[in-house]
mmCIF file of C-alpha atoms in Angstrom:
data_model
loop_
_atom_site.group_PDB
_atom_site.id
_atom_site.type_symbol
_atom_site.label_atom_id
_atom_site.label_comp_id
_atom_site.label_asym_id
_atom_site.label_seq_id
_atom_site.Cartn_x
_atom_site.Cartn_y
_atom_site.Cartn_z
ATOM 1 C CA UNK U 18 15.136 -3.578 13.268
ATOM 2 C CA UNK U 19 17.944 -1.991 15.181
ATOM 3 C CA UNK U 20 18.697 1.692 14.906
ATOM 4 C CA UNK U 21 22.070 0.779 13.400
ATOM 5 C CA UNK U 22 20.361 -0.818 10.385
ATOM 6 C CA UNK U 23 17.713 1.870 10.020
ATOM 7 C CA UNK U 24 17.617 4.000 6.869
ATOM 8 C CA UNK U 25 15.648 7.071 5.907
ATOM 9 C CA UNK U 26 13.051 4.755 4.380
ATOM 10 C CA UNK U 27 12.857 2.368 7.310
ATOM 11 C CA UNK U 28 12.423 4.430 10.475
ATOM 12 C CA UNK U 29 13.059 3.095 13.937
ATOM 13 C CA UNK U 30 12.116 4.714 17.173
ATOM 14 C CA UNK U 31 9.285 5.205 19.617
ATOM 15 C CA UNK U 32 6.624 3.662 17.390
ATOM 16 C CA UNK U 33 8.766 0.596 16.636
ATOM 17 C CA UNK U 34 6.820 -2.464 17.685
ATOM 18 C CA UNK U 35 8.782 -4.550 20.148
ATOM 19 C CA UNK U 36 8.396 -7.816 21.950
ATOM 20 C CA UNK U 37 5.924 -10.342 20.663
ATOM 21 C CA UNK U 38 4.587 -8.435 17.628
ATOM 22 C CA UNK U 39 6.664 -8.239 14.439
ATOM 23 C CA UNK U 40 7.411 -4.818 12.996
ATOM 24 C CA UNK U 41 5.303 -5.078 9.843
ATOM 25 C CA UNK U 42 5.848 -2.248 7.387
ATOM 26 C CA UNK U 43 3.118 -0.070 5.952
ATOM 27 C CA UNK U 44 2.927 2.018 2.782
ATOM 28 C CA UNK U 45 0.637 5.017 2.383
ATOM 29 C CA UNK U 46 -1.057 5.432 -1.011
ATOM 30 C CA UNK U 47 -3.543 8.013 -2.137
ATOM 31 C CA UNK U 48 -7.018 6.885 -3.013
ATOM 32 C CA UNK U 49 -8.130 5.347 -5.311
ATOM 33 C CA UNK U 50 -4.723 3.648 -5.664
ATOM 34 C CA UNK U 51 -4.814 2.054 -2.210
ATOM 35 C CA UNK U 52 -8.190 0.533 -3.140
ATOM 36 C CA UNK U 53 -6.825 -0.595 -6.516
ATOM 37 C CA UNK U 54 -3.975 -2.509 -4.843
ATOM 38 C CA UNK U 55 -6.317 -4.404 -2.521
ATOM 39 C CA UNK U 56 -9.383 -4.831 -4.740
ATOM 40 C CA UNK U 57 -8.626 -3.755 -8.310
ATOM 41 C CA UNK U 58 -5.771 -6.004 -9.357
ATOM 42 C CA UNK U 59 -3.062 -3.298 -9.164
ATOM 43 C CA UNK U 60 -0.075 -5.558 -8.614
ATOM 44 C CA UNK U 61 2.658 -2.925 -8.936
ATOM 45 C CA UNK U 62 3.338 0.351 -7.176
ATOM 46 C CA UNK U 63 5.725 2.638 -9.043
ATOM 47 C CA UNK U 64 8.271 4.382 -6.839
ATOM 48 C CA UNK U 65 11.338 6.528 -7.434
ATOM 49 C CA UNK U 66 13.306 4.457 -4.912
ATOM 50 C CA UNK U 67 13.841 0.787 -4.328
ATOM 51 C CA UNK U 68 13.683 -0.980 -0.999
ATOM 52 C CA UNK U 69 15.418 -4.037 0.392
ATOM 53 C CA UNK U 70 12.279 -4.920 2.377
ATOM 54 C CA UNK U 71 10.318 -8.006 1.305
ATOM 55 C CA UNK U 72 7.352 -9.500 3.084
ATOM 56 C CA UNK U 73 3.953 -8.447 4.409
ATOM 57 C CA UNK U 74 3.092 -4.854 3.654
ATOM 58 C CA UNK U 75 0.059 -3.061 5.021
ATOM 59 C CA UNK U 76 -1.676 -0.757 2.560
ATOM 60 C CA UNK U 77 -2.683 2.539 4.123
ATOM 61 C CA UNK U 78 -5.135 4.899 2.430
ATOM 62 C CA UNK U 79 -3.698 8.372 2.880
ATOM 63 C CA UNK U 80 -5.500 11.510 3.964
ATOM 64 C CA UNK U 81 -5.501 12.996 0.467
ATOM 65 C CA UNK U 82 -6.961 11.569 -2.718
ATOM 66 C CA UNK U 83 -5.273 11.627 -6.102
ATOM 67 C CA UNK U 84 -5.138 15.260 -7.289
ATOM 68 C CA UNK U 85 -6.521 14.268 -10.719
ATOM 69 C CA UNK U 86 -9.621 12.179 -9.943
ATOM 70 C CA UNK U 87 -10.848 12.145 -13.549
ATOM 71 C CA UNK U 88 -7.588 10.650 -14.851
ATOM 72 C CA UNK U 89 -7.415 8.075 -12.072
ATOM 73 C CA UNK U 90 -11.051 7.086 -12.644
ATOM 74 C CA UNK U 91 -10.459 6.624 -16.366
ATOM 75 C CA UNK U 92 -7.388 4.495 -15.688
ATOM 76 C CA UNK U 93 -9.181 2.371 -13.098
ATOM 77 C CA UNK U 94 -12.133 1.710 -15.400
ATOM 78 C CA UNK U 95 -9.662 0.627 -18.076
ATOM 79 C CA UNK U 96 -7.244 -1.401 -15.957
ATOM 80 C CA UNK U 97 -8.952 -2.661 -12.806
ATOM 81 C CA UNK U 98 -10.547 -6.043 -12.458
ATOM 82 C CA UNK U 99 -14.255 -5.446 -13.312
ATOM 83 C CA UNK U 100 -15.348 -7.622 -10.376
ATOM 84 C CA UNK U 101 -13.525 -5.257 -8.029
ATOM 85 C CA UNK U 102 -16.172 -2.579 -8.433
ATOM 86 C CA UNK U 103 -18.609 -4.843 -6.587
ATOM 87 C CA UNK U 104 -16.399 -4.789 -3.482
ATOM 88 C CA UNK U 105 -17.222 -2.822 -0.315
ATOM 89 C CA UNK U 106 -17.219 0.925 -0.830
ATOM 90 C CA UNK U 107 -15.785 1.569 2.651
ATOM 91 C CA UNK U 108 -12.294 0.727 1.342
ATOM 92 C CA UNK U 109 -12.766 3.037 -1.666
ATOM 93 C CA UNK U 110 -13.795 5.940 0.564
ATOM 94 C CA UNK U 111 -11.375 5.236 3.439
ATOM 95 C CA UNK U 112 -8.889 7.945 4.363
ATOM 96 C CA UNK U 113 -6.138 7.651 6.971
ATOM 97 C CA UNK U 114 -6.796 3.950 7.472
ATOM 98 C CA UNK U 115 -5.201 0.558 6.919
ATOM 99 C CA UNK U 116 -7.384 -1.140 4.291
ATOM 100 C CA UNK U 117 -5.448 -4.306 3.511
ATOM 101 C CA UNK U 118 -2.239 -6.249 3.330
ATOM 102 C CA UNK U 119 -0.147 -7.511 0.413
ATOM 103 C CA UNK U 120 3.117 -9.377 0.114
ATOM 104 C CA UNK U 121 5.932 -7.243 -1.334
ATOM 105 C CA UNK U 122 7.580 -9.944 -3.439
ATOM 106 C CA UNK U 123 10.166 -8.010 -5.413
ATOM 107 C CA UNK U 124 11.319 -4.635 -6.691
ATOM 108 C CA UNK U 125 11.910 -4.607 -10.445
ATOM 109 C CA UNK U 126 12.788 -2.146 -13.159
ATOM 110 C CA UNK U 127 11.227 -4.201 -15.937
ATOM 111 C CA UNK U 128 7.930 -5.553 -14.631
ATOM 112 C CA UNK U 129 5.543 -6.876 -17.270
ATOM 113 C CA UNK U 130 2.538 -5.682 -15.277
ATOM 114 C CA UNK U 131 0.287 -3.265 -17.151
ATOM 115 C CA UNK U 132 0.460 -1.110 -13.990
ATOM 116 C CA UNK U 133 4.271 -0.732 -14.259
ATOM 117 C CA UNK U 134 5.855 2.537 -15.392
ATOM 118 C CA UNK U 135 9.148 2.359 -17.294
ATOM 119 C CA UNK U 136 12.029 4.177 -15.643
ATOM 120 C CA UNK U 137 10.641 3.689 -12.134
ATOM 121 C CA UNK U 138 11.093 0.984 -9.545
ATOM 122 C CA UNK U 139 8.154 -1.398 -9.778
ATOM 123 C CA UNK U 140 7.274 -2.743 -6.327
ATOM 124 C CA UNK U 141 5.627 -6.092 -7.135
ATOM 125 C CA UNK U 142 2.728 -7.120 -4.891
ATOM 126 C CA UNK U 143 1.131 -10.529 -4.403
ATOM 127 C CA UNK U 144 -1.755 -11.930 -2.379
ATOM 128 C CA UNK U 145 -3.819 -8.798 -1.652
ATOM 129 C CA UNK U 146 -6.121 -9.264 1.305
ATOM 130 C CA UNK U 147 -8.627 -6.677 2.602
ATOM 131 C CA UNK U 148 -8.918 -5.605 6.204
ATOM 132 C CA UNK U 149 -12.574 -4.910 6.775
ATOM 133 C CA UNK U 150 -13.486 -2.639 8.356
ATOM 134 C CA UNK U 151 -10.535 -0.335 7.685
ATOM 135 C CA UNK U 152 -8.464 0.493 10.776
ATOM 136 C CA UNK U 153 -7.965 4.232 11.365
ATOM 137 C CA UNK U 154 -4.328 5.261 11.507
ATOM 138 C CA UNK U 155 -2.234 8.249 10.483
ATOM 139 C CA UNK U 156 0.237 7.562 7.698
ATOM 140 C CA UNK U 157 3.751 8.624 6.820
ATOM 141 C CA UNK U 158 5.815 8.950 3.660
ATOM 142 C CA UNK U 159 7.814 5.928 2.512
ATOM 143 C CA UNK U 160 7.796 2.655 4.379
ATOM 144 C CA UNK U 161 6.897 3.009 8.026
ATOM 145 C CA UNK U 162 6.239 0.926 11.115
ATOM 146 C CA UNK U 163 2.825 0.963 12.772
ATOM 147 C CA UNK U 164 2.300 2.517 16.188
ATOM 148 C CA UNK U 165 2.083 -0.239 18.814
ATOM 149 C CA UNK U 166 -1.646 0.338 19.496
ATOM 150 C CA UNK U 167 -2.531 -0.168 15.817
ATOM 151 C CA UNK U 168 -0.222 -3.188 15.506
ATOM 152 C CA UNK U 169 -2.012 -4.788 18.465
ATOM 153 C CA UNK U 170 -5.360 -4.358 16.679
ATOM 154 C CA UNK U 171 -3.879 -6.196 13.694
ATOM 155 C CA UNK U 172 -2.397 -9.073 15.708
ATOM 156 C CA UNK U 173 -3.551 -12.308 14.143
ATOM 157 C CA UNK U 174 -4.427 -10.613 10.845
ATOM 158 C CA UNK U 175 -0.884 -9.965 9.635
#
């Protein structure tokens, strides 16, 4: 992406991947929500802003966990795919790491997903795929582009 097309949500600059590797976007989510997107059937992320980006999206588990772990645990036990709880615990416990990739298919305001929140933009995900083991990486707010060294580690995966 050129600097002329860059927005506040789509940074360009020194960590922009150039040359042979595509600039795949990443999204940082707090745990356990990052895990839920990759393993638990969470097919929507609710955001206050929309994005024009569509395509592969790396899911990054942020440094901090959800501030209300009891509420998130209750919701996960109610909503998540029961088979998901048999998945590797490394992704559940990962912090500051890329744990998987999804396809950002659309941004809606009226998703029928049980994970969707009315009045928010519902970023619709498809085809979740884990990256095991998780790849350590610092995150950023909003959509961001991986540092070149991390992108090289993911070459062939994304």
